[in-house]
XYZ file of C-alpha atoms in Angstrom:
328
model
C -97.970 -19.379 -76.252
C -99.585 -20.790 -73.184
C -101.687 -23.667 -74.769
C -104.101 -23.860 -72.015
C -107.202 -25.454 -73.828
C -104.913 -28.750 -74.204
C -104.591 -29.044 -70.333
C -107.532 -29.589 -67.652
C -108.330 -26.199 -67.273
C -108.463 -26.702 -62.786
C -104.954 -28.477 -63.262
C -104.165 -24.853 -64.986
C -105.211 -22.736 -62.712
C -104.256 -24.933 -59.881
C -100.414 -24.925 -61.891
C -100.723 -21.192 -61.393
C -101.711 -20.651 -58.290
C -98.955 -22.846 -56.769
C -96.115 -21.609 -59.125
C -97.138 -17.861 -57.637
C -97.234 -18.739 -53.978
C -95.711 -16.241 -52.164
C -95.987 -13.006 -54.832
C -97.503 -9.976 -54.446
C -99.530 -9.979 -57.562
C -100.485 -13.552 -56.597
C -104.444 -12.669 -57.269
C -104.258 -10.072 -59.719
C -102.069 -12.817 -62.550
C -104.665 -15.526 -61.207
C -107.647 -12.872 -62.301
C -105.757 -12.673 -66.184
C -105.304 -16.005 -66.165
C -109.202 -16.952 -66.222
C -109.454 -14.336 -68.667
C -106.678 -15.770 -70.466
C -108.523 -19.062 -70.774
C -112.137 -17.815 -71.350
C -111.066 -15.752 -74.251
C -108.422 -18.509 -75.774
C -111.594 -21.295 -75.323
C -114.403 -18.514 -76.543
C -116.283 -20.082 -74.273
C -116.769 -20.601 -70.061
C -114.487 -23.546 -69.551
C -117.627 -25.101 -68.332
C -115.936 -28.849 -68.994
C -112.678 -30.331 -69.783
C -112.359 -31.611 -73.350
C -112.246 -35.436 -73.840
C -108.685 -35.719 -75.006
C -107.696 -34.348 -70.979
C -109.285 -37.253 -69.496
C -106.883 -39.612 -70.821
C -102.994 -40.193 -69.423
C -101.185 -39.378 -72.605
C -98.656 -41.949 -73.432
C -94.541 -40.910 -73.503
C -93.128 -38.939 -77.033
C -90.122 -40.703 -78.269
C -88.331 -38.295 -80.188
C -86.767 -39.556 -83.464
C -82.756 -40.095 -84.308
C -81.212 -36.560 -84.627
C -80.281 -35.259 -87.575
C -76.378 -34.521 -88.370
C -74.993 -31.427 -86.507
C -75.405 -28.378 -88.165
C -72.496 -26.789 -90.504
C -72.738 -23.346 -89.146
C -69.281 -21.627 -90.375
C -66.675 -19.537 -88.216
C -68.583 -16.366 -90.070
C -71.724 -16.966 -91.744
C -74.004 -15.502 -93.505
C -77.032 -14.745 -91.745
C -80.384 -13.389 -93.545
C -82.931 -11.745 -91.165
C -86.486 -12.188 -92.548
C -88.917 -10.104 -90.940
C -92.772 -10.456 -92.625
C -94.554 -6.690 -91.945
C -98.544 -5.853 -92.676
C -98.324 -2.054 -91.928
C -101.772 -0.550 -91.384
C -101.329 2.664 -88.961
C -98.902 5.251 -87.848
C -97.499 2.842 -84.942
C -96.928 -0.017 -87.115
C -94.753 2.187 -89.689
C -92.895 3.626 -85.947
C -92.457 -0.053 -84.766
C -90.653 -1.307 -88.013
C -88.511 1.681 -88.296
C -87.525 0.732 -84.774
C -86.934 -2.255 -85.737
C -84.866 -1.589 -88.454
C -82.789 0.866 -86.403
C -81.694 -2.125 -83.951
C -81.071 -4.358 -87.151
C -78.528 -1.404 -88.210
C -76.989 -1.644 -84.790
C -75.888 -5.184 -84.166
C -72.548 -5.765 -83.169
C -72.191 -8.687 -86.023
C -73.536 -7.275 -89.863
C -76.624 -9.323 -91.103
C -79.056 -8.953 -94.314
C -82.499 -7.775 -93.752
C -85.112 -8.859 -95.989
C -88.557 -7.266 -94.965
C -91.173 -8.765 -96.860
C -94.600 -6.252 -96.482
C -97.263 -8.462 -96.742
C -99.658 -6.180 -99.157
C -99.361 -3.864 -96.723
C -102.164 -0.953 -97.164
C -99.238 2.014 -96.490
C -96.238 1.395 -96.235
C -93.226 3.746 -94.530
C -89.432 4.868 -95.946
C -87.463 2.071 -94.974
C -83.364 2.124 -94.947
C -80.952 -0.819 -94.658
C -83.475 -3.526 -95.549
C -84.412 -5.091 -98.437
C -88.161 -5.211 -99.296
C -90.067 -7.443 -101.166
C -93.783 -6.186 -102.049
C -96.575 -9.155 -101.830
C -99.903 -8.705 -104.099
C -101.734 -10.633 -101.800
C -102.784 -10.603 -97.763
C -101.746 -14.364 -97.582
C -100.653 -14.012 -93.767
C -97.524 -14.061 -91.900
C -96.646 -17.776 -92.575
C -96.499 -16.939 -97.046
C -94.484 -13.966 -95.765
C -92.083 -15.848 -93.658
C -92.098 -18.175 -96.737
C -91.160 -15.713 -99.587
C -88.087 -14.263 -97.215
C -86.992 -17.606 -96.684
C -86.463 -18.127 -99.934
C -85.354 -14.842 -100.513
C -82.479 -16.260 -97.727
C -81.633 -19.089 -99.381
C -80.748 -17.631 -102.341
C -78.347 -15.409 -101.142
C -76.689 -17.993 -99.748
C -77.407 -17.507 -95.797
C -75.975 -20.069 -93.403
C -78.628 -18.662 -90.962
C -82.215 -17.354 -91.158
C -83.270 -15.851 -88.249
C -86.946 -14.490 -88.292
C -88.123 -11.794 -86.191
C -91.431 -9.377 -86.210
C -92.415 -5.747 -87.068
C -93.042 -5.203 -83.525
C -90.391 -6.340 -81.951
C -87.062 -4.339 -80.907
C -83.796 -7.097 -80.630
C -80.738 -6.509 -78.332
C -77.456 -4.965 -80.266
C -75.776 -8.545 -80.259
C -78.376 -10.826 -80.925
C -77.331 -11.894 -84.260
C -73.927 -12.548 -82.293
C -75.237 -14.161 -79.825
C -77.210 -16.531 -82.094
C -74.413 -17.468 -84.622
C -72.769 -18.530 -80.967
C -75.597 -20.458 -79.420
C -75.066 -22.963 -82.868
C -71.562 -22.778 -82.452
C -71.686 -23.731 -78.813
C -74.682 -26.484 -79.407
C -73.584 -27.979 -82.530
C -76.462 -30.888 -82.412
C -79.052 -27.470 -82.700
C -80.627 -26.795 -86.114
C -82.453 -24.062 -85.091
C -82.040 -21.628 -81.619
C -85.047 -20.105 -79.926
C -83.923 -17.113 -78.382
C -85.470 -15.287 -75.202
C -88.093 -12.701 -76.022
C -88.914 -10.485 -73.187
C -91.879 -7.810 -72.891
C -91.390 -3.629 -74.089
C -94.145 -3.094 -72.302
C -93.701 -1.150 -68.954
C -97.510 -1.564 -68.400
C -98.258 -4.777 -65.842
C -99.929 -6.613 -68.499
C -96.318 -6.662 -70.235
C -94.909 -8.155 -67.306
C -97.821 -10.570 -67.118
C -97.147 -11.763 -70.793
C -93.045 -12.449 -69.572
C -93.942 -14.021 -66.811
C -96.428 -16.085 -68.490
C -94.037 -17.190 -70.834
C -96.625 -16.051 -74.073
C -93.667 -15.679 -76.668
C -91.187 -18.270 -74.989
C -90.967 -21.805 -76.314
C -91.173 -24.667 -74.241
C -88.852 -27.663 -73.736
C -89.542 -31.428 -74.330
C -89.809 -33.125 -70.563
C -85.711 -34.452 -69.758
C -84.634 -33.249 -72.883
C -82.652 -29.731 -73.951
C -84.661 -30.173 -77.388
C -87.925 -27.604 -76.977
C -91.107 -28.136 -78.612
C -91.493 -25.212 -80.018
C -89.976 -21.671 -80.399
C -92.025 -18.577 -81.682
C -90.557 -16.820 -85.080
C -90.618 -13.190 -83.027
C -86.880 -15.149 -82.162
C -86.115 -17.812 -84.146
C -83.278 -18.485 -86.402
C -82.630 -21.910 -88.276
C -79.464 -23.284 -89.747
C -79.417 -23.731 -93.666
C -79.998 -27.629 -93.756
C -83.545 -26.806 -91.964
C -84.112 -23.647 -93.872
C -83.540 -26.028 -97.253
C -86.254 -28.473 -96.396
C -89.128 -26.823 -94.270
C -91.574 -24.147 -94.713
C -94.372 -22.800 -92.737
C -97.651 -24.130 -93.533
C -99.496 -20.706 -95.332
C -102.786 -22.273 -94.602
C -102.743 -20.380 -91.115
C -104.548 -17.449 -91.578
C -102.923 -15.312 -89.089
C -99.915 -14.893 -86.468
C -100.876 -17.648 -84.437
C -99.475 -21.390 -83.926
C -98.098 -20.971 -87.882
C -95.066 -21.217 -85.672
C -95.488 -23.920 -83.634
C -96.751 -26.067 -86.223
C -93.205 -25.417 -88.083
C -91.267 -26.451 -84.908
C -93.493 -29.942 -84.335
C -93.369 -31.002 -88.112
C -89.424 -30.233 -87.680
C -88.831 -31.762 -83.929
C -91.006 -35.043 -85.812
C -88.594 -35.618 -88.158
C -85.230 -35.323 -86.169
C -84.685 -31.796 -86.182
C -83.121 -30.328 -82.802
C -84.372 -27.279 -81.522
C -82.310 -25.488 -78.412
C -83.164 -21.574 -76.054
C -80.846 -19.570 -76.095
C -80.817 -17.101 -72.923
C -78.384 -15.045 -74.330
C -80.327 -13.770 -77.871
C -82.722 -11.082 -76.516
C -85.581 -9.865 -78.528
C -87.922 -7.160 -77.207
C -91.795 -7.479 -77.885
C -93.881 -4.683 -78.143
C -97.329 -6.119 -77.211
C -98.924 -2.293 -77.470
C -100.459 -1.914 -74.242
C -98.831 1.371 -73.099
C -100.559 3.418 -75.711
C -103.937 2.177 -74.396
C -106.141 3.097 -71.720
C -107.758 0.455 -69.368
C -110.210 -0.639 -71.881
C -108.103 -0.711 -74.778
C -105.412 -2.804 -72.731
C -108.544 -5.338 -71.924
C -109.510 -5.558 -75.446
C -106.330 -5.908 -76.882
C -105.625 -8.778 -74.541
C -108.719 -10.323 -75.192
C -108.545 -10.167 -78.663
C -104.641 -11.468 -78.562
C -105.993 -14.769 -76.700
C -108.894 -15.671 -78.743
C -106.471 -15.485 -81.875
C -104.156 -17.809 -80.483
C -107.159 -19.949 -79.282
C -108.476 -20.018 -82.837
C -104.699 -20.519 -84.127
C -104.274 -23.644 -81.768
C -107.849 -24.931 -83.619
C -106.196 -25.114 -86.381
C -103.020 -26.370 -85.397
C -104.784 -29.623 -83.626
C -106.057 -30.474 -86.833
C -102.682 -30.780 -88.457
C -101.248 -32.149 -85.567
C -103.525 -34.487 -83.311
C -100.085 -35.228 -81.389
C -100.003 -31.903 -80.164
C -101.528 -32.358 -76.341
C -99.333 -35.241 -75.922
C -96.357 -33.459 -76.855
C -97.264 -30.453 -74.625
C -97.820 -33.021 -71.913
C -94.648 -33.734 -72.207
C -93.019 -30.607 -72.188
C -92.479 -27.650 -69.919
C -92.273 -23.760 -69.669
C -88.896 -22.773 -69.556
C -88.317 -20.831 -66.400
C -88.605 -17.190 -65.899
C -85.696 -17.680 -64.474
C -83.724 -18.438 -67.246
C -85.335 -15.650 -69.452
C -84.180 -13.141 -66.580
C -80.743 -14.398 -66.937
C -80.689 -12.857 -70.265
């Protein structure tokens, strides 16, 4: 997520404007972008918050944790947490669980349907029902555990609307292989969308983590592509007071990076986001990016309240390139 209220909104803008110099759609991203921050603030950014004003001091990351044990062939548990309300949802997660069926390495699927109102034939998952609405972070909770007790050397997470590449799950189990100081790999989630708004969201970087400042340790990774070795998964669990699918995630990823835990991108494990913008017209597209922005703006809310360090530690970090994502 772009985590724009924690930055002087000009410096933003003015981060934007320089980073596009020279591309077509120079104006039209610049025109999103203030949207993008007016509907993540809920207000006109008419003033910079306090915190900005101040030259945040330098993170110190603590002593790494041992390198992870990931085996020659492990076992890897996909959890996926689902809330299916309409027809597209139920067409999204069967997609989904089509590409889980194809991967060129065999993995568990453990789809855990969040007290889900209707709920579609699934195939080559296992599902666990919820009573409750408790949100995506008790979901993500219930498969991890779920993971752990069959044993998984990996956990990689993933959503209902998302659509990986056939060897992801290969491509993962090599990324800890090849990094063995990683605990957990962030892969690179591109946009479904064909619409320009999906190649706003890529470009933007929305569902791509960012890296600590002269470090390959990043600061966060989002869950859409995110898998964790078993030593992590053993220890950690999201925090289910988030009430919805936003910053659960990166509030998981600072509480682990605090405490030694090493988190690397891979360019190589390629998930596919739906965002749902080419089933809408022009004002469904606006409202559905407006609404997406102020729910990570209320999401970041609450994850400055759990983590006060958070602006320094984003001060400290940057986007990883589009560059890289493209090499995927």
């Amino acid at each position: 997520m772009s985590a724009i209220s924690v930055l002087p909104y000009a410096a933003t803008l003015e981060h934007w404007w320089e980073q596009l110099r020279g591309e077509s759609g120079r104006l039209r991203f610049m025109a999103w972008k203030v949207l993008e921050v007016v509907a993540f603030c809920g207000v006109w950014p008419r003033a910079r918050s306090s915190r900005t004003n101040q030259t945040p001091t330098a993170w110190l990351p603590p002593p790494s944790r041992p390198n992870n044990a990931v085996g020659a062939a492990p076992s890897v548990v996909v959890v996926v947490p689902a809330r299916i309300q309409t027809a597209s949802d139920a067409t999204r997660l069967q997609s989904l669980l089509v590409a889980l069926a194809s991967q060129t390495r065999w993995a568990h699927v453990v789809v855990v349907d969040d007290a889900s109102p209707r709920w579609p034939q699934t195939q080559n998952a296992e599902v666990i029902r919820l009573p409750h609405n408790n949100g995506p972070a008790a979901a993500r909770n219930r498969g991890l555990q779920r993971a752990l007790e069959l044993s998984a050397e990996i956990v990689a997470f993933t959503d209902a609307d998302c659509v990986p590449d056939s060897a992801w799950i290969e491509k993962i189990i090599q990324a800890f292989h090849l990094d063995r100081s990683a605990h957990a790999i962030s892969g690179a989630t591109l946009s479904k969308d064909q619409s320009w708004l999906g190649r706003y969201h890529e470009r933007n970087g929305t569902l791509n983590g960012r890296r600590l400042a002269g470090s390959e340790c990043l600061l966060y990774g989002p869950t859409c592509n995110l898998a964790l070795c078993a030593d992590l998964a053993a220890v950690l669990r999201f925090d289910e007071s988030f009430p919805f699918a936003a910053a659960e995630d990166i509030d998981f990823c600072c509480r682990a990076i605090m405490t030694g835990w090493q988190i690397r991108h891979s360019t190589h494990a390629v998930v596919w986001h739906d965002f749902g913008y080419d089933q809408q017209g022009v004002v469904g597209r606006l409202e559905r990016f407006w609404k997406q922005f102020r729910k990570y703006g209320h999401g970041e809310r609450v994850l400055l309240q759990k983590q006060p360090d958070y602006p320094r530690l984003f001060a400290f970090s940057q986007e990883i390139p589009v560059c890289e994502r493209e090499q995927a």
